[in-house]
CSV table of C-alpha atoms in Angstrom, one decimal:
chain,number,residue,atom,x,y,z
A,1,MET,CA,0.0,0.0,0.0
A,2,ASP,CA,1.2,3.5,-0.8
A,3,ILE,CA,2.6,5.2,2.3
A,4,TYR,CA,0.7,8.4,1.6
A,5,LEU,CA,-2.5,6.5,1.2
A,6,LEU,CA,-1.9,4.7,4.5
A,7,GLU,CA,-1.1,8.0,6.3
A,8,ALA,CA,-4.3,9.5,4.9
A,9,ILE,CA,-6.4,6.6,6.1
A,10,ILE,CA,-4.9,6.7,9.6
A,11,ASN,CA,-5.5,10.4,9.9
A,12,GLY,CA,-9.0,10.0,8.5
A,13,LEU,CA,-9.9,7.3,11.0
A,14,LEU,CA,-8.6,9.6,13.8
A,15,LEU,CA,-10.9,12.3,12.6
A,16,GLY,CA,-13.6,9.7,12.5
A,17,GLY,CA,-13.6,9.8,16.4
A,18,VAL,CA,-14.9,13.3,16.3
A,19,LEU,CA,-17.4,12.6,13.5
A,20,ALA,CA,-18.6,9.6,15.5
A,21,LEU,CA,-19.3,11.9,18.5
A,22,LEU,CA,-21.4,14.1,16.3
A,23,ALA,CA,-23.2,11.1,14.8
A,24,LEU,CA,-24.0,9.9,18.3
A,25,GLY,CA,-25.5,13.3,19.3
A,26,LEU,CA,-27.6,13.6,16.1
A,27,ASN,CA,-28.8,10.0,16.4
A,28,LEU,CA,-29.7,10.4,20.0
A,29,ILE,CA,-31.8,13.5,19.3
A,30,PHE,CA,-33.5,11.8,16.3
A,31,GLY,CA,-34.1,8.5,18.2
A,32,VAL,CA,-35.7,10.3,21.2
A,33,ILE,CA,-37.4,13.4,19.7
A,34,ASP,CA,-37.9,12.0,16.2
A,35,VAL,CA,-36.8,15.2,14.6
A,36,VAL,CA,-33.6,15.6,12.4
A,37,TRP,CA,-31.6,18.7,13.4
A,38,ILE,CA,-30.4,19.8,10.0
A,39,ALA,CA,-28.5,22.7,11.7
A,40,TYR,CA,-26.6,20.3,14.1
A,41,ALA,CA,-23.2,21.0,12.4
A,42,ASP,CA,-23.8,24.7,12.7
A,43,ILE,CA,-24.2,24.4,16.4
A,44,VAL,CA,-20.6,23.1,16.3
A,45,MET,CA,-19.7,26.3,14.5
A,46,CYS,CA,-21.2,28.3,17.3
A,47,GLY,CA,-19.2,26.4,19.8
A,48,MET,CA,-16.0,26.9,17.9
A,49,TYR,CA,-16.6,30.7,17.9
A,50,VAL,CA,-17.1,30.6,21.7
A,51,ILE,CA,-13.8,28.8,22.1
A,52,TYR,CA,-12.1,31.2,19.8
A,53,PHE,CA,-13.2,34.4,21.5
A,54,LEU,CA,-12.7,33.0,25.0
A,55,TYR,CA,-9.2,31.6,24.4
A,56,ALA,CA,-7.7,33.7,21.6
A,57,GLN,CA,-9.3,37.0,22.4
A,58,TYR,CA,-9.9,37.1,26.1
A,59,GLY,CA,-7.1,34.8,27.3
A,60,VAL,CA,-9.3,32.3,29.1
A,61,PRO,CA,-7.4,29.0,29.7
A,62,LEU,CA,-8.2,26.5,27.0
A,63,PRO,CA,-9.6,23.8,29.3
A,64,LEU,CA,-11.9,26.3,30.9
A,65,ALA,CA,-12.9,27.8,27.6
A,66,CYS,CA,-13.8,24.3,26.4
A,67,LEU,CA,-15.9,23.6,29.5
A,68,ILE,CA,-17.8,26.9,29.0
A,69,ALA,CA,-18.3,26.1,25.3
A,70,ILE,CA,-19.8,22.7,26.2
A,71,ALA,CA,-22.1,24.2,28.8
A,72,ALA,CA,-23.1,27.0,26.4
A,73,MET,CA,-23.9,24.6,23.6
A,74,ALA,CA,-25.9,22.4,26.0
A,75,ALA,CA,-28.0,25.5,27.0
A,76,PHE,CA,-28.3,26.4,23.3
A,77,GLY,CA,-29.6,22.9,22.5
A,78,VAL,CA,-32.3,23.4,25.1
A,79,MET,CA,-33.2,26.8,23.7
A,80,VAL,CA,-33.4,25.3,20.2
A,81,HIS,CA,-35.8,22.7,21.4
A,82,LEU,CA,-38.0,25.2,23.3
A,83,LEU,CA,-38.1,27.9,20.5
A,84,ILE,CA,-38.0,25.8,17.3
A,85,ILE,CA,-38.5,22.1,17.8
A,86,ALA,CA,-41.3,22.1,20.4
A,87,PRO,CA,-43.8,24.2,18.3
A,88,VAL,CA,-43.4,21.9,15.3
A,89,LEU,CA,-43.1,18.6,17.2
A,90,ASN,CA,-46.4,17.3,16.1
A,91,SER,CA,-46.2,18.8,12.6
A,92,PRO,CA,-45.5,16.9,9.4
A,93,PRO,CA,-41.8,15.9,8.9
A,94,LEU,CA,-41.4,18.4,6.1
A,95,ASN,CA,-42.3,21.3,8.4
A,96,GLN,CA,-39.8,20.1,10.9
A,97,LEU,CA,-37.1,19.9,8.3
A,98,LEU,CA,-38.0,23.4,7.1
A,99,ALA,CA,-37.8,24.7,10.7
A,100,THR,CA,-34.3,23.2,11.4
A,101,GLY,CA,-33.1,24.1,7.9
A,102,GLY,CA,-34.2,27.7,8.5
A,103,LEU,CA,-32.1,27.6,11.7
A,104,LEU,CA,-29.1,26.5,9.7
A,105,PHE,CA,-29.3,29.5,7.3
A,106,PHE,CA,-30.1,31.9,10.2
A,107,LEU,CA,-27.0,30.8,12.2
A,108,GLN,CA,-24.7,31.0,9.1
A,109,SER,CA,-26.1,34.4,8.1
A,110,PHE,CA,-26.0,35.8,11.7
A,111,ALA,CA,-22.4,34.6,12.2
A,112,THR,CA,-21.4,36.2,8.9
A,113,LEU,CA,-23.1,39.5,10.0
A,114,LEU,CA,-21.3,39.5,13.4
A,115,PHE,CA,-17.9,38.1,12.5
A,116,GLY,CA,-17.5,38.3,8.8
A,117,THR,CA,-16.2,35.5,6.6
A,118,GLU,CA,-12.6,35.6,7.8
A,119,PHE,CA,-11.0,32.3,8.8
A,120,ARG,CA,-10.0,32.5,12.5
A,121,ASN,CA,-7.6,30.2,14.3
A,122,ILE,CA,-7.2,29.7,18.0
A,123,GLY,CA,-3.5,29.5,17.6
A,124,VAL,CA,-2.8,26.1,19.3
A,125,ARG,CA,0.2,24.4,17.7
A,126,LEU,CA,0.6,20.7,18.5
A,127,PRO,CA,3.4,18.5,17.3
A,128,ILE,CA,3.2,16.1,14.4
A,129,LEU,CA,4.2,12.5,15.4
A,130,GLU,CA,6.4,10.5,13.0
A,131,ILE,CA,6.0,6.8,13.1
A,132,ALA,CA,8.0,4.8,10.6
A,133,THR,CA,7.8,7.6,8.0
A,134,ILE,CA,4.1,8.1,8.6
A,135,TYR,CA,3.1,11.5,10.0
A,136,VAL,CA,0.2,11.5,12.4
A,137,SER,CA,-1.5,14.7,13.7
A,138,PHE,CA,-1.2,14.9,17.5
A,139,ALA,CA,-4.2,17.1,17.6
A,140,ARG,CA,-6.2,14.4,15.8
A,141,LEU,CA,-4.8,11.8,18.2
A,142,ILE,CA,-6.1,13.8,21.2
A,143,ALA,CA,-9.4,14.4,19.5
A,144,PHE,CA,-9.9,10.7,18.8
A,145,GLY,CA,-9.1,9.8,22.4
A,146,LEU,CA,-11.4,12.4,23.9
A,147,GLY,CA,-14.1,11.5,21.4
A,148,LEU,CA,-14.0,7.9,22.5
A,149,VAL,CA,-14.1,9.0,26.2
A,150,GLY,CA,-17.2,11.1,25.4
A,151,ALA,CA,-18.9,8.2,23.6
A,152,VAL,CA,-18.1,5.8,26.4
A,153,ALA,CA,-19.4,8.3,29.0
A,154,LEU,CA,-22.6,8.7,27.0
A,155,TYR,CA,-23.0,4.9,26.9
A,156,PHE,CA,-22.7,4.5,30.6
A,157,PHE,CA,-25.0,7.4,31.2
A,158,LEU,CA,-27.7,5.8,29.1
A,159,LYS,CA,-27.1,2.4,30.6
A,160,ARG,CA,-26.6,3.1,34.3
A,161,THR,CA,-28.7,6.1,35.2
A,162,TYR,CA,-32.5,6.6,35.7
A,163,ILE,CA,-32.6,9.4,33.2
A,164,GLY,CA,-30.6,7.4,30.7
A,165,THR,CA,-33.0,4.5,31.1
A,166,ALA,CA,-35.9,6.8,30.5
A,167,ILE,CA,-34.2,8.2,27.4
A,168,ARG,CA,-33.8,4.7,26.0
A,169,ALA,CA,-37.3,3.8,26.9
A,170,ILE,CA,-38.9,6.8,25.2
A,171,ALA,CA,-36.8,6.1,22.1
A,172,GLN,CA,-38.4,2.6,22.0
A,173,ASP,CA,-42.0,3.6,22.6
A,174,ARG,CA,-42.9,7.1,23.5
A,175,ASP,CA,-46.6,6.4,24.0
A,176,ILE,CA,-46.1,3.6,26.5
A,177,VAL,CA,-43.5,5.6,28.4
A,178,GLY,CA,-46.0,8.5,28.8
A,179,LEU,CA,-48.5,6.1,30.3
A,180,MET,CA,-45.8,4.9,32.8
A,181,GLY,CA,-45.6,8.4,34.3
A,182,VAL,CA,-42.4,9.6,32.6
A,183,ASP,CA,-42.4,13.4,31.8
A,184,GLN,CA,-41.7,13.3,28.0
A,185,ARG,CA,-41.1,17.1,27.8
A,186,ARG,CA,-38.4,16.8,30.5
A,187,ILE,CA,-36.7,13.9,28.7
A,188,TYR,CA,-36.8,15.9,25.4
A,189,LEU,CA,-35.0,18.8,27.2
A,190,VAL,CA,-32.4,16.6,28.7
A,191,THR,CA,-31.8,14.9,25.3
A,192,SER,CA,-31.4,18.3,23.6
A,193,ALA,CA,-29.0,19.4,26.3
A,194,ILE,CA,-26.9,16.2,25.8
A,195,GLY,CA,-26.9,16.6,22.0
A,196,GLY,CA,-25.8,20.2,22.4
A,197,ALA,CA,-23.1,19.3,24.9
A,198,LEU,CA,-21.8,16.6,22.4
A,199,ALA,CA,-21.7,19.3,19.7
A,200,GLY,CA,-19.8,21.6,22.1
A,201,LEU,CA,-17.3,18.8,22.9
A,202,ALA,CA,-16.8,18.2,19.1
A,203,ALA,CA,-16.3,22.0,18.7
A,204,CYS,CA,-13.5,21.9,21.3
A,205,LEU,CA,-11.8,19.0,19.4
A,206,LEU,CA,-12.3,20.5,15.9
A,207,ALA,CA,-11.1,24.0,17.0
A,208,MET,CA,-7.6,22.6,17.5
A,209,GLN,CA,-7.5,21.3,13.9
A,210,TYR,CA,-9.5,23.7,11.8
A,211,ASP,CA,-10.1,27.4,11.3
A,212,VAL,CA,-13.5,28.7,12.4
A,213,HIS,CA,-15.7,30.6,9.9
A,214,PRO,CA,-19.5,30.9,9.4
A,215,PHE,CA,-19.7,28.0,7.0
A,216,ILE,CA,-17.5,25.4,8.7
A,217,GLY,CA,-20.6,23.4,9.3
A,218,ASN,CA,-20.9,22.7,5.6
A,219,THR,CA,-17.7,20.8,5.7
A,220,PHE,CA,-18.9,18.3,8.3
A,221,GLY,CA,-22.7,18.4,8.1
A,222,PRO,CA,-23.2,16.3,4.9
A,223,VAL,CA,-20.7,13.7,6.1
A,224,ILE,CA,-22.4,13.4,9.5
A,225,PHE,CA,-25.8,12.9,8.0
A,226,MET,CA,-24.3,10.3,5.6
A,227,ILE,CA,-22.9,8.4,8.6
A,228,CYS,CA,-26.2,8.5,10.4
A,229,VAL,CA,-28.1,7.2,7.4
A,230,LEU,CA,-25.5,4.5,6.8
A,231,GLY,CA,-25.7,3.3,10.3
A,232,GLY,CA,-29.5,3.8,10.6
A,233,LEU,CA,-31.1,7.0,11.7
A,234,GLY,CA,-31.7,6.7,15.5
A,235,ASN,CA,-29.3,3.8,15.8
A,236,MET,CA,-26.4,5.1,17.9
A,237,ILE,CA,-24.3,2.0,17.7
A,238,GLY,CA,-24.8,1.7,14.0
A,239,GLY,CA,-23.9,5.3,13.5
A,240,PHE,CA,-20.7,4.9,15.6
A,241,ALA,CA,-19.7,1.8,13.6
A,242,ALA,CA,-20.5,3.4,10.3
A,243,VAL,CA,-17.8,6.1,10.7
A,244,ALA,CA,-15.0,3.7,9.7
A,245,TYR,CA,-16.7,2.5,6.6
A,246,PRO,CA,-15.8,5.5,4.3
A,247,ALA,CA,-12.1,4.9,5.0
A,248,GLU,CA,-12.4,1.8,2.7
A,249,TYR,CA,-12.3,4.1,-0.3
A,250,GLY,CA,-8.9,5.6,0.2
A,251,ASN,CA,-8.2,8.9,-1.6
A,252,SER,CA,-11.7,9.1,-3.0
A,253,GLY,CA,-13.3,8.5,0.4
A,254,ILE,CA,-14.8,11.0,2.6
A,255,MET,CA,-12.3,10.7,5.5
A,256,THR,CA,-9.3,11.2,3.4
A,257,PHE,CA,-11.0,13.9,1.5
A,258,ILE,CA,-11.7,16.0,4.6
A,259,ILE,CA,-8.0,15.8,5.5
A,260,ASN,CA,-7.1,17.3,2.2
A,261,ASN,CA,-9.9,19.9,2.4
A,262,ASP,CA,-8.6,21.8,-0.6
A,263,GLY,CA,-11.2,23.8,-2.5
A,264,ASP,CA,-11.5,22.3,-6.0
A,265,ILE,CA,-10.4,18.9,-4.9
A,266,TYR,CA,-13.1,18.9,-2.3
A,267,GLU,CA,-15.8,19.6,-4.8
A,268,LYS,CA,-14.4,17.0,-7.3
A,269,ASP,CA,-13.9,14.1,-5.0
A,270,LEU,CA,-16.8,14.5,-2.7
A,271,GLY,CA,-19.3,13.4,-5.4
A,272,GLU,CA,-17.4,10.2,-6.1
A,273,GLY,CA,-16.9,9.2,-2.5
A,274,THR,CA,-20.6,10.0,-1.7
A,275,ALA,CA,-21.8,8.0,-4.7
A,276,ARG,CA,-19.8,4.9,-3.6
A,277,ILE,CA,-21.0,5.1,-0.1
A,278,ALA,CA,-24.6,5.7,-1.1
A,279,SER,CA,-24.5,2.7,-3.4
A,280,ARG,CA,-23.8,0.5,-0.3
A,281,ILE,CA,-26.4,2.0,2.1
A,282,THR,CA,-29.2,-0.4,1.3
A,283,SER,CA,-26.9,-3.5,1.2
A,284,PHE,CA,-25.4,-2.5,4.6
A,285,ASN,CA,-28.6,-1.7,6.5
A,286,PRO,CA,-31.6,-2.0,4.2
A,287,ASP,CA,-34.3,-2.2,6.8
A,288,HIS,CA,-33.5,0.1,9.6
A,289,THR,CA,-32.2,2.9,7.5
A,290,TRP,CA,-35.5,3.6,5.8
A,291,ARG,CA,-38.0,2.3,8.4
A,292,LYS,CA,-38.9,5.7,9.8
A,293,VAL,CA,-39.4,7.1,6.3
A,294,VAL,CA,-41.8,4.3,5.4
A,295,ASP,CA,-43.7,4.6,8.7
A,296,THR,CA,-44.0,8.4,8.1
A,297,GLU,CA,-45.4,7.9,4.6
A,298,LYS,CA,-47.9,5.4,5.9
């Protein structure tokens, strides 16, 4: 195997740890609330701006800035649910998509109005590890490790706590859970807060690797949704496992492609990688992927 291809695949898989974290958050929200947050990647953008201004502009220590960003995005997730999701919760799916899609454009436009389109960097420089002529980003290595820690913490929260059990129960049958005395609105708020917190954690990890600008969400949003669909919308384990699948395609795959992230190449290769992955979706998970769509149509 070509050494550069191997290096790209390794770095792509490391980036997959952060994408898996975002896929977990999006699948958790969809599995419980049954609404797809189209603007989920742009919540990450908001978190990256929080970290930039706290750390690069006001000198807040990076760990503290990250904690504040996570808390802020958790609160933002609750606010999104109360102001945007709750009013359309019982509306047709198209109305829900339009509402969250409108939030996406609002966040991008508002960030452009406030901060402009300049690319901003928090200025953290981490070393590059050299292992047998293969160069591995230390920032991606840290992000992968922390992403796994966040995923494991979410797993134990859902398995070992009362609220986590209620979240899993309402994801299985929201009507029966309501009859058992569980406050569905409270679970929705907790779920939105967790989803927002996961987006904030991903923002912390991505801010060490990428410049922040109003349209950074466009870089990761389509890939996150593709991962969720590939693993099955609402299926957190499937979404986590599906992250590694695009790495099969090497230089034309999504993971490798994000590493390059180079203008024209991005537009050229994304279509090929997307087409190859989309062609395998039904063979990988034909039933669960489209089940909710079929049920909605019925």
